[in-house]
XYZ file of C-alpha atoms in Angstrom:
746
model
C 32.184 53.518 -52.700
C 34.998 50.629 -53.353
C 34.333 47.376 -55.319
C 34.981 45.420 -51.992
C 32.897 47.467 -49.793
C 29.918 47.577 -52.656
C 30.394 43.682 -52.519
C 30.108 43.293 -48.756
C 27.060 45.405 -48.580
C 23.754 43.503 -47.666
C 21.133 43.658 -50.583
C 17.655 44.425 -50.140
C 15.337 42.662 -52.513
C 11.403 42.674 -52.194
C 9.107 40.230 -53.343
C 6.012 41.683 -55.094
C 3.076 40.085 -56.910
C -0.629 39.370 -57.140
C -2.281 37.180 -54.766
C -1.807 33.562 -55.589
C 0.854 33.868 -58.004
C 3.168 31.751 -55.723
C 5.137 34.722 -54.292
C 5.002 33.315 -50.717
C 6.050 29.929 -52.047
C 9.009 31.164 -53.659
C 9.839 33.273 -50.432
C 9.571 29.823 -48.631
C 11.759 28.051 -51.105
C 14.422 30.674 -50.973
C 14.749 31.532 -47.299
C 13.134 28.150 -45.564
C 13.745 28.770 -41.791
C 15.701 31.677 -42.256
C 12.775 33.985 -42.078
C 11.017 36.315 -39.515
C 7.504 37.063 -39.089
C 6.405 40.362 -37.639
C 3.859 43.338 -38.526
C 4.778 46.594 -40.104
C 5.281 49.315 -37.695
C 2.040 50.563 -36.285
C 0.080 48.366 -38.697
C -1.637 44.837 -38.460
C -0.433 43.684 -41.826
C 1.917 40.789 -41.690
C 5.588 41.417 -42.507
C 7.857 38.510 -43.597
C 11.611 38.911 -43.856
C 14.329 36.367 -44.824
C 17.846 36.104 -45.740
C 19.648 34.298 -48.373
C 23.536 34.147 -49.065
C 24.326 33.827 -52.985
C 28.222 33.342 -53.688
C 29.054 35.501 -50.727
C 26.612 38.141 -51.126
C 24.230 38.768 -48.230
C 20.546 39.123 -49.460
C 17.794 40.459 -47.349
C 14.369 39.466 -48.654
C 11.129 40.958 -47.697
C 7.922 39.506 -48.878
C 5.498 42.196 -49.475
C 1.643 41.622 -49.131
C -0.103 40.368 -52.246
C -1.752 43.043 -54.389
C -3.160 43.637 -57.857
C -2.141 47.196 -58.123
C -0.157 49.964 -56.511
C -2.909 52.549 -56.210
C -3.698 52.415 -52.504
C -7.383 51.264 -52.393
C -6.243 48.743 -49.709
C -3.988 48.712 -46.620
C -2.038 45.888 -48.549
C -1.565 47.771 -51.453
C -0.606 50.871 -49.530
C 1.986 48.861 -47.367
C 3.703 47.403 -50.460
C 3.716 50.626 -52.168
C 5.186 52.612 -49.294
C 7.798 49.889 -48.688
C 9.063 50.253 -52.413
C 8.975 53.938 -52.185
C 10.453 54.681 -48.988
C 12.583 51.690 -48.358
C 14.062 51.621 -51.939
C 15.193 48.250 -52.564
C 17.824 47.376 -54.660
C 15.742 45.316 -56.841
C 11.837 44.448 -56.793
C 11.451 40.930 -57.672
C 8.003 40.859 -59.593
C 6.419 37.392 -59.459
C 3.942 36.863 -62.104
C 1.733 33.883 -62.785
C 2.590 32.771 -66.139
C -0.832 30.927 -66.785
C -2.257 34.265 -66.167
C 0.165 36.570 -67.657
C -1.934 39.378 -68.981
C -3.564 40.130 -65.751
C -0.318 39.726 -63.669
C 1.541 42.209 -65.909
C -0.822 44.890 -64.795
C 1.205 45.369 -61.667
C 4.415 44.880 -63.551
C 3.616 47.811 -65.535
C 2.862 49.909 -62.546
C 6.131 49.162 -60.971
C 7.978 49.986 -64.301
C 6.057 53.390 -64.500
C 7.048 54.101 -60.868
C 10.714 53.480 -62.088
C 11.876 50.908 -59.900
C 14.452 48.436 -60.733
C 12.447 45.081 -61.416
C 13.193 41.557 -62.050
C 10.305 39.593 -63.395
C 10.040 35.846 -62.042
C 7.867 34.040 -64.572
C 6.239 31.690 -61.951
C 4.265 28.442 -62.695
C 5.722 28.184 -66.061
C 4.765 24.132 -65.965
C 1.001 25.074 -65.483
C 1.235 27.445 -68.463
C 2.906 24.522 -70.571
C 0.124 22.101 -69.188
C -2.551 24.334 -70.743
C -0.779 24.531 -73.855
C 0.887 28.054 -73.541
C 4.646 28.777 -74.457
C 6.130 32.036 -73.236
C 9.431 33.178 -74.974
C 10.847 34.643 -71.739
C 13.933 36.167 -73.823
C 11.436 38.177 -75.934
C 9.281 39.257 -73.250
C 12.417 40.586 -71.451
C 13.443 42.587 -74.553
C 10.283 44.159 -74.587
C 9.790 45.044 -70.845
C 13.466 46.060 -70.856
C 14.148 44.052 -67.708
C 15.424 40.439 -66.691
C 12.577 37.540 -67.172
C 13.597 34.419 -65.483
C 11.359 31.141 -65.725
C 10.592 29.711 -62.195
C 8.226 26.777 -60.712
C 8.435 28.124 -57.127
C 7.019 25.131 -55.475
C 9.798 22.883 -56.736
C 12.268 25.307 -56.469
C 13.377 25.417 -59.946
C 14.963 28.684 -61.108
C 15.008 30.413 -57.932
C 19.078 30.322 -57.983
C 18.952 31.689 -61.506
C 16.254 34.533 -60.323
C 18.527 35.558 -57.603
C 21.685 35.698 -59.588
C 19.880 37.884 -62.270
C 18.570 40.121 -59.374
C 22.079 40.316 -57.885
C 23.773 41.222 -61.117
C 21.058 43.754 -61.856
C 21.425 45.257 -58.383
C 25.388 45.298 -59.032
C 24.964 47.115 -62.427
C 23.034 49.986 -60.824
C 20.886 50.762 -63.899
C 19.218 54.023 -63.898
C 15.902 53.156 -65.574
C 13.593 55.838 -66.820
C 9.874 55.201 -66.064
C 7.798 53.427 -68.384
C 5.792 55.955 -70.724
C 2.226 54.555 -71.726
C -0.320 56.402 -73.737
C -3.622 56.852 -72.194
C -5.444 58.261 -75.365
C -6.413 61.675 -76.539
C -8.432 62.547 -73.719
C -6.102 61.726 -70.988
C -2.581 62.393 -72.156
C -2.838 66.155 -72.764
C -3.875 66.675 -69.079
C -1.266 64.333 -67.973
C 1.352 66.267 -69.935
C 0.190 69.599 -68.361
C -0.110 68.304 -64.649
C 3.544 66.772 -65.173
C 4.896 70.211 -66.175
C 3.154 71.810 -63.145
C 4.880 69.118 -60.719
C 8.028 69.465 -62.239
C 8.203 73.261 -61.940
C 7.175 73.267 -58.392
C 9.243 69.968 -57.378
C 6.146 68.723 -56.035
C 6.505 65.220 -54.452
C 9.345 64.553 -56.965
C 11.613 63.354 -54.067
C 9.317 60.357 -53.676
C 7.639 59.646 -56.895
C 8.234 60.440 -60.875
C 6.165 63.478 -61.949
C 4.003 61.570 -64.517
C 3.300 58.835 -62.026
C 2.032 61.467 -59.286
C -0.060 62.995 -62.037
C -1.630 59.546 -62.619
C -2.434 59.116 -58.914
C -4.300 62.138 -58.904
C -6.486 61.112 -61.648
C -6.906 57.857 -60.237
C -8.057 59.287 -56.883
C -5.445 57.977 -54.765
C -6.173 59.400 -51.264
C -2.696 58.638 -49.742
C -0.868 60.820 -52.424
C -3.401 63.582 -52.571
C -3.018 63.747 -48.668
C 0.838 64.192 -48.991
C 0.094 66.651 -51.717
C -1.655 68.802 -49.624
C 0.472 68.720 -46.529
C 3.384 69.620 -49.115
C 1.952 72.509 -51.161
C -1.939 72.865 -50.596
C -1.970 75.500 -53.718
C -0.144 72.866 -56.245
C -2.320 70.237 -54.800
C -5.557 72.207 -55.396
C -4.571 72.931 -58.947
C -3.999 69.365 -59.533
C -7.181 68.211 -58.174
C -8.943 70.819 -59.891
C -7.646 69.473 -63.414
C -8.378 65.945 -62.298
C -12.038 66.727 -61.538
C -12.476 68.665 -64.798
C -11.283 65.699 -66.974
C -13.354 63.433 -64.803
C -16.277 65.247 -65.764
C -15.345 65.714 -69.423
C -14.787 61.604 -69.598
C -18.196 61.199 -67.759
C -20.239 63.302 -70.334
C -18.175 61.925 -73.441
C -17.323 58.221 -72.572
C -19.680 57.819 -69.575
C -16.700 56.540 -67.802
C -14.073 57.499 -65.516
C -10.392 58.540 -65.678
C -9.001 55.409 -63.649
C -11.342 52.962 -66.065
C -9.703 54.693 -69.093
C -6.369 54.186 -67.600
C -6.974 50.486 -66.627
C -8.082 49.846 -70.093
C -5.114 51.305 -71.818
C -2.800 49.695 -69.433
C -4.527 46.196 -70.475
C -4.053 47.450 -74.024
C -0.349 47.834 -73.688
C -0.007 44.521 -72.162
C -1.980 42.751 -75.164
C 0.292 44.511 -77.606
C 3.307 43.465 -75.568
C 2.395 39.780 -75.819
C 1.620 39.780 -79.402
C 3.874 38.490 -82.341
C 6.348 35.889 -80.644
C 5.942 36.121 -77.076
C 3.213 34.093 -76.324
C 2.245 30.964 -78.412
C -0.814 28.988 -77.815
C -0.157 25.396 -79.032
C -3.519 23.908 -78.289
C -6.415 25.475 -80.125
C -10.310 24.970 -79.509
C -12.253 24.880 -76.351
C -9.973 22.759 -74.346
C -10.850 22.268 -70.357
C -7.760 22.539 -68.492
C -7.138 20.026 -65.572
C -8.065 22.603 -62.940
C -11.268 23.336 -64.657
C -12.244 19.294 -65.014
C -11.767 19.133 -61.564
C -13.743 21.930 -60.645
C -16.878 20.627 -62.470
C -17.121 18.252 -59.500
C -15.526 20.051 -56.450
C -18.013 23.386 -57.265
C -20.657 21.344 -58.462
C -24.048 22.685 -56.825
C -24.865 19.082 -55.700
C -21.721 17.180 -55.088
C -19.582 20.260 -54.111
C -21.107 20.707 -50.584
C -20.962 16.948 -50.033
C -17.240 16.663 -50.926
C -16.773 19.818 -48.749
C -18.280 18.240 -45.741
C -16.356 14.921 -46.229
C -13.250 16.867 -46.436
C -13.896 18.786 -43.271
C -14.726 15.310 -41.532
C -11.364 13.636 -42.878
C -9.514 16.787 -41.419
C -10.443 15.879 -37.957
C -10.292 11.903 -38.328
C -6.540 12.777 -39.470
C -5.981 14.936 -36.573
C -7.164 12.937 -33.832
C -5.723 9.710 -35.592
C -2.205 11.035 -35.802
C -2.176 13.090 -32.687
C -3.536 10.385 -30.030
C -0.053 8.939 -29.318
C 1.975 12.313 -29.271
C -0.498 14.029 -26.989
C -0.218 10.945 -24.635
C 3.719 11.230 -24.608
C 3.282 14.979 -23.786
C 1.113 14.510 -20.778
C 3.348 11.704 -19.439
C 6.076 13.920 -19.773
C 4.574 16.890 -17.903
C 3.183 14.545 -15.338
C 6.714 13.180 -14.320
C 8.089 16.733 -14.781
C 5.462 17.601 -11.781
C 6.500 14.617 -9.904
C 10.180 15.612 -10.374
C 9.513 19.086 -9.088
C 7.409 17.676 -6.203
C 10.615 15.984 -5.187
C 13.290 18.220 -5.918
C 11.689 21.391 -4.250
C 11.050 21.575 -0.739
C 7.432 22.095 0.423
C 6.133 25.582 0.344
C 5.112 28.627 -1.961
C 7.746 28.120 -4.480
C 6.841 24.418 -5.039
C 3.374 25.305 -5.405
C 4.153 27.983 -7.653
C 6.266 25.681 -9.966
C 4.019 22.569 -9.840
C 0.622 24.163 -9.962
C 1.360 27.395 -11.359
C 3.687 26.596 -14.246
C 3.919 22.912 -15.028
C 0.437 21.867 -14.665
C -0.759 25.448 -15.744
C 1.376 25.636 -18.921
C 1.844 21.889 -19.381
C -2.037 21.458 -20.398
C -1.633 24.094 -23.027
C 1.708 22.823 -24.341
C 0.490 19.232 -24.179
C -1.911 19.769 -27.135
C 0.915 20.828 -29.680
C 0.785 17.566 -31.504
C -2.997 17.887 -32.081
C -2.681 21.514 -33.385
C 0.493 20.417 -35.548
C -1.553 18.042 -37.424
C -4.778 19.985 -37.794
C -2.337 23.011 -39.070
C -0.823 20.638 -41.564
C -4.338 19.644 -42.884
C -5.246 23.268 -43.088
C -2.114 24.379 -44.949
C -2.455 21.535 -47.333
C -5.968 22.589 -48.280
C -4.779 26.156 -48.622
C -1.603 25.313 -50.780
C -3.649 22.981 -53.085
C -6.092 25.756 -53.851
C -9.192 24.068 -52.563
C -10.177 26.643 -49.990
C -10.619 29.226 -52.708
C -13.456 26.836 -54.114
C -14.943 26.369 -50.953
C -15.404 30.224 -50.629
C -16.816 30.314 -54.164
C -19.433 27.578 -53.515
C -20.400 29.301 -50.180
C -20.988 32.759 -51.716
C -24.358 31.893 -52.283
C -25.219 30.676 -48.664
C -23.294 33.825 -47.431
C -25.538 36.071 -49.079
C -28.689 34.672 -47.372
C -27.108 35.791 -44.239
C -26.231 39.204 -45.401
C -22.563 38.507 -45.822
C -20.108 38.264 -49.071
C -18.122 35.149 -50.404
C -14.907 37.134 -49.326
C -16.163 36.702 -45.587
C -15.517 33.131 -46.059
C -11.839 33.269 -45.829
C -12.104 35.642 -42.742
C -14.090 32.695 -40.928
C -11.622 29.907 -42.329
C -8.694 31.788 -40.880
C -10.527 32.606 -37.702
C -10.891 28.683 -37.236
C -13.785 27.739 -39.638
C -11.861 24.463 -39.964
C -10.685 24.831 -36.335
C -7.194 25.969 -35.672
C -6.955 29.274 -37.060
C -6.603 32.639 -34.965
C -9.430 35.361 -34.903
C -6.758 38.107 -35.112
C -5.599 37.513 -38.815
C -9.349 36.693 -39.454
C -10.546 40.033 -38.222
C -7.663 41.699 -40.355
C -8.471 39.594 -43.233
C -11.996 41.779 -43.598
C -10.141 44.605 -45.301
C -10.762 42.669 -48.646
C -14.605 43.660 -48.041
C -15.419 46.852 -49.747
C -18.699 48.011 -47.876
C -18.416 48.835 -44.091
C -21.352 46.854 -43.200
C -20.304 43.661 -44.618
C -16.844 44.215 -43.042
C -18.139 45.026 -39.515
C -20.666 41.993 -39.611
C -18.063 39.781 -40.471
C -15.461 40.814 -38.026
C -18.034 40.653 -35.333
C -19.206 37.003 -36.469
C -15.651 35.509 -37.340
C -14.620 35.151 -33.568
C -17.272 32.759 -33.021
C -15.172 30.149 -35.144
C -13.204 27.529 -33.200
C -9.537 29.075 -33.127
C -6.485 27.299 -32.389
C -6.746 28.563 -28.640
C -10.190 26.853 -28.480
C -9.368 23.743 -29.858
C -7.241 22.400 -27.018
C -9.927 23.037 -24.612
C -12.459 21.766 -26.665
C -10.346 18.679 -27.400
C -9.732 18.345 -23.590
C -13.424 18.153 -22.671
C -13.937 15.726 -25.708
C -11.265 13.382 -24.414
C -12.883 13.433 -20.850
C -16.368 12.874 -21.715
C -16.870 11.854 -25.411
C -13.873 9.504 -25.826
C -15.491 7.223 -28.035
C -16.884 9.971 -30.505
C -14.004 12.434 -30.328
C -13.998 13.204 -34.181
C -17.796 13.250 -34.695
C -18.037 15.836 -31.582
C -15.445 18.262 -32.752
C -16.965 17.924 -36.342
C -20.407 18.914 -34.541
C -18.920 21.872 -32.744
C -17.553 23.047 -35.862
C -20.707 23.056 -37.741
C -22.571 24.733 -34.732
C -19.918 27.485 -34.806
C -20.854 28.112 -38.379
C -24.554 27.909 -37.696
C -24.140 30.537 -34.864
C -21.883 32.833 -36.745
C -24.146 32.948 -39.606
C -27.261 33.111 -37.787
C -25.888 35.748 -35.496
C -24.324 37.693 -38.716
C -27.968 37.707 -40.217
C -29.401 39.216 -36.946
C -26.651 41.901 -36.963
C -27.326 42.492 -40.678
C -31.127 43.081 -40.115
C -30.817 45.216 -36.983
C -27.909 47.344 -36.288
C -26.367 47.112 -39.971
C -28.832 47.115 -42.417
C -27.982 47.330 -46.336
C -27.664 45.248 -49.249
C -24.819 42.924 -50.365
C -22.066 43.745 -52.626
C -21.286 41.428 -55.654
C -18.530 39.047 -55.138
C -15.686 38.327 -57.607
C -12.935 35.781 -56.630
C -10.165 34.451 -58.777
C -9.978 30.672 -58.722
C -6.096 29.652 -58.582
C -4.981 26.440 -60.396
C -4.775 23.208 -58.374
C -1.250 22.753 -57.066
C 0.516 19.925 -55.487
C 1.847 21.267 -52.162
C 5.729 20.754 -51.314
C 6.596 19.279 -48.286
C 8.786 22.040 -47.208
C 6.084 24.779 -47.985
C 3.793 22.832 -45.704
C 6.146 22.462 -42.897
C 7.068 26.160 -43.050
C 3.438 27.132 -42.944
C 2.481 24.649 -40.310
C 5.614 25.935 -38.160
C 4.471 29.443 -38.506
C 1.290 28.821 -36.906
C 2.596 26.713 -34.070
C 5.394 29.059 -33.358
C 2.606 31.716 -32.869
C 0.993 29.193 -30.279
C 4.249 28.298 -28.390
C 5.204 32.145 -28.328
C 1.763 32.805 -26.671
C 2.356 29.862 -24.240
C 5.790 31.087 -23.288
C 4.710 34.381 -22.410
C 0.880 35.359 -22.139
C -0.142 32.288 -20.746
C 2.874 31.863 -18.133
C 2.169 35.386 -16.875
C -1.734 34.882 -16.670
C -1.044 31.326 -14.932
C 1.354 32.624 -12.204
C -1.044 35.463 -11.744
C -4.230 33.060 -11.308
C -1.891 30.726 -9.140
C -1.619 33.761 -6.683
C -4.767 34.487 -6.678
C -5.760 31.045 -6.086
C -3.322 30.816 -3.217
C -3.788 33.967 -1.189
C -4.489 34.829 1.266
C -4.992 31.400 2.296
C -6.541 29.951 5.687
C -6.590 32.050 8.776
C -4.446 31.020 11.612
C -7.540 29.609 13.742
C -8.261 27.409 10.943
C -4.849 26.219 10.403
C -4.891 25.661 14.230
C -7.852 23.610 14.138
C -6.790 21.519 11.320
C -3.478 21.124 12.983
C -4.992 19.895 16.197
C -7.222 17.333 14.415
C -3.837 15.789 12.842
C -2.192 15.805 16.269
C -5.373 14.013 17.691
C -4.923 11.220 14.818
C -1.392 10.786 15.227
C -1.554 10.678 19.146
C -3.701 7.458 19.165
C -0.766 5.719 17.367
C 2.516 4.076 18.552
C 5.804 5.697 17.224
C 6.212 2.857 14.803
C 2.904 3.495 13.562
C 3.422 6.993 13.101
C 6.476 6.264 10.727
C 4.247 4.065 8.796
C 1.754 6.722 8.262
C 4.205 9.227 6.897
C 6.006 6.469 4.725
C 5.246 5.822 1.136
C 4.585 2.199 1.922
C 0.977 1.094 0.642
C 1.107 -2.565 1.000
C 0.262 -4.723 4.011
C -0.448 -1.778 6.314
C -1.881 -2.692 9.525
C -5.676 -1.514 9.702
C -5.039 1.133 12.331
C -2.291 2.651 10.379
C -4.211 2.602 7.265
C -7.270 4.281 8.832
C -5.200 7.020 10.240
C -3.651 7.647 6.739
C -6.974 7.922 5.072
C -8.223 10.215 8.008
C -5.120 12.383 7.335
C -5.729 12.394 3.650
C -9.316 13.787 4.307
C -7.921 16.622 6.338
C -5.445 17.601 3.526
C -8.065 17.647 0.745
C -10.222 19.320 2.830
C -7.715 21.957 3.789
C -6.562 22.331 0.114
C -10.150 22.906 -0.941
C -11.006 25.351 1.799
C -8.018 27.304 1.054
C -8.522 27.565 -2.541
C -12.189 28.472 -1.842
C -11.135 31.022 0.428
C -8.527 32.720 -1.924
C -9.273 35.935 -3.738
C -9.988 33.808 -7.224
C -11.911 31.213 -5.108
C -14.286 34.132 -3.587
C -14.806 35.635 -7.073
C -15.595 32.351 -8.758
C -17.987 31.573 -5.818
C -19.669 34.915 -6.327
C -20.081 34.224 -9.890
C -21.764 30.913 -9.051
C -25.145 32.824 -8.303
C -25.435 33.372 -12.162
C -23.364 30.488 -13.802
C -25.292 27.855 -11.927
C -27.972 28.180 -14.525
C -25.428 26.709 -17.028
C -24.027 24.145 -14.591
C -20.837 25.801 -14.011
C -19.120 25.580 -10.462
C -16.445 28.327 -9.086
C -13.458 26.666 -10.452
C -14.996 26.668 -14.097
C -15.840 30.293 -13.526
C -12.243 31.084 -12.710
C -11.088 29.407 -15.919
C -13.629 31.151 -17.959
C -12.457 34.544 -16.682
C -9.045 33.820 -17.414
C -10.050 32.831 -20.974
C -11.071 36.633 -21.506
C -7.201 37.207 -21.644
C -6.463 34.083 -23.859
C -8.651 31.140 -24.538
C -5.611 28.708 -23.796
C -5.658 30.072 -20.269
C -8.697 28.100 -19.582
C -6.731 24.775 -19.473
C -4.086 26.253 -17.508
C -6.283 27.779 -14.845
C -8.297 24.594 -14.599
C -5.074 22.592 -14.208
C -3.901 24.955 -11.475
C -7.223 24.613 -9.656
C -7.358 20.909 -9.921
C -3.703 20.677 -9.006
C -3.975 22.900 -5.810
C -7.173 21.125 -4.870
C -5.307 17.622 -5.179
C -3.075 16.467 -2.282
C -2.024 13.042 -3.766
C 1.402 14.229 -4.940
C 2.414 11.217 -7.053
C -0.708 11.263 -9.190
C 0.217 11.836 -12.892
C -3.286 12.010 -14.252
C -4.035 14.436 -17.019
C -6.699 17.006 -16.389
C -9.229 15.253 -18.556
C -9.016 12.144 -16.230
C -9.273 14.675 -13.142
C -12.229 16.275 -14.419
C -13.974 12.875 -15.574
C -13.772 11.618 -11.773
C -14.949 15.142 -10.439
C -18.521 14.678 -9.125
C -19.583 18.021 -10.469
C -18.626 17.177 -14.005
C -20.687 15.068 -16.325
C -21.196 15.013 -20.103
C -24.150 17.413 -20.143
C -22.070 20.215 -17.967
C -19.031 19.479 -20.564
C -21.402 20.030 -23.522
C -22.703 23.185 -21.912
C -19.285 24.363 -21.155
C -18.102 23.817 -24.676
C -20.724 25.767 -26.295
C -20.045 28.668 -23.745
C -16.258 28.634 -24.669
C -16.998 28.499 -28.331
C -19.196 31.500 -28.110
C -18.265 33.977 -25.517
C -16.356 36.977 -25.525
C -13.150 37.182 -27.955
C -9.825 37.047 -26.195
C -8.317 40.623 -25.310
C -5.940 40.804 -28.179
C -8.954 39.982 -30.730
C -11.004 42.751 -29.184
C -8.168 45.087 -29.479
C -7.894 44.368 -33.284
C -11.898 44.766 -33.648
C -11.168 48.094 -32.255
C -8.573 48.887 -34.637
C -10.190 47.607 -37.567
C -13.397 49.159 -37.109
C -12.073 52.190 -35.722
C -14.170 52.550 -32.628
C -13.960 51.007 -29.124
C -17.860 50.609 -28.866
C -17.502 47.687 -31.534
C -15.060 45.883 -29.361
C -17.030 46.175 -26.297
C -20.039 45.209 -28.426
C -18.319 41.958 -29.362
C -17.762 41.355 -25.723
C -20.995 41.983 -24.317
C -22.727 40.479 -27.292
C -20.888 37.305 -27.674
C -20.855 36.489 -23.505
C -24.838 37.098 -23.618
C -25.411 34.722 -26.554
C -22.997 32.060 -24.793
C -24.734 32.483 -21.461
C -28.383 31.991 -22.893
C -27.121 29.129 -24.961
C -25.319 27.254 -22.337
C -28.498 27.838 -20.048
C -30.792 26.539 -22.596
C -28.876 23.308 -23.147
C -28.096 22.631 -19.551
C -31.594 23.257 -18.256
C -33.102 21.065 -21.129
C -30.695 18.522 -20.450
C -31.789 18.265 -16.714
C -35.423 18.289 -17.766
C -34.555 15.099 -20.217
C -32.769 13.573 -17.095
C -29.369 13.754 -18.887
C -27.613 15.755 -15.761
C -26.429 12.311 -14.166
């Protein structure tokens, strides 16, 4: 390849590193808005890609899932390793936390043992220096044999130098020999013998270095062993037998396992690597770092929970206070758009579709984007500062009471534990749980959280019936979601998923000050997911439900009777009075004209309500009233809840469509909240029962599909739908009927 064509070729770089090392912050600092988020093919693990141009060289950057190791014990480790092995990036940029260097270099060693081209980003160098640790990057680079570049990702410091080093490394096309580490007198001879067998038979040598393959057999890496059996069962059988023999020997002599011995020697290699001139500890003694000092208060058994509740309440106050005006602007804009469409489109099915099916349906959903923006912003701030990890640490003791695990906290938070998350990544987050019982209990209870799809529905009902206590009401609903999720998880763990809880280990990252750019990127990612759903799934379902609420319409005899009633009213008026009745004039109307107009409007309202109730959807909603009347729900509410099985946002769009089709005052620009407030069927008791039902009933279809994938069985997805809906019905019925007994239903 010529020099010119080589320089024009796009370079593929992969970012690899431990969780909480600043990897994604560095990725955001480099790529900014030039990134794409999706999933790896056939896998629910998130894939982030971005592009960057450095002195004319185009770079494609892939942010690999955070992982502590390249041994495929989890799906994230498997995805990261497969990408490196199969996609063969020109450079793997390994981000290490300078303040926890010895632990982070474990992944670096594995990358070097794999023989890939590595550039090390020595990130959070400012945190290390704040702790009195000075790292000599040049000496570390010399000992590792790869470039080492100090960075502070949250400020963007060192990012260009890092990319320049990566480009230079890629252009020099180095052929690195895999790093060779001694694993002691018990392991080394077996490794050498296995390596010889692998080389003699060309066994997996197209994918991995021979010694690395041997190590994977000793570490019981199932993916490598499966590939080996498929390629050459006889060689794989020999290697497995050698690994089993070594395991038996180490168990007898050292009371350990090969993977533990291997890990010990890697950490020993790292300790030797960092001695004599690489790491300098400037402060001696038992110095308490700033993060530790803060943790003495924020994770204190007494003060910690108080602070956590205060933080949660502050999120809601911030969200509602900042979003109040923007939400009103959105509602006004969609109201004006509906008015314009009423005048611009001739009367008929098309106008009904555009106004009732799309504008009033989707507009109700999109109108809550300002509220979600501020909520997502607050959650991103808590994540980026490191506070959410502390909350998980504090709640581990609580979770154990309910048969769960401290790591379940993150699945709950991601699903909407502070409101505004999504149950799909929350269910996926349960992969970090090691035992199947805890994982299943967590993924079945996480959907009870108030996800970003439920929040607009709850906020709309709160705005209609609990205007004076909006933040307090959403705060109460969040606490109730946690209570129900934990209690129901306990019931599940005591019945169908019995068994002990596993121990909890969690790294507490140092506190950091988030960057404005990072917060905006994290917030926009969540908002874009919501918008994408509103522009695709919700539009499609809104149109479908509009059709079901429009057809088949009134029969010919019913239409004829209504037309005759109109004609009778008009025949009693003079020609001039008929013109006034159909005009838009409201002031100074003669009494007979005003009376005729009111009678005509009453006929139109009766016609719209009758047509809606006679539609396919109306008949379905009416049929369900036999059951849902115990919860206080009418047929319109039933339609919205059925639509919510597809996506919870559809509840708003369906109510918007239903109340728009039943509303003949075409100039009215009132919001859905105001329409419900003035509807005789609705009251605060019905609204509260509806909010509890919406909060608890079946997860959306996408979440159910994800539960099926993560659990490996459709029975758990169907169980989740049936169990959650049954719980929701019982709770809503108890609340509504109790309220009626107490006289609260007026």
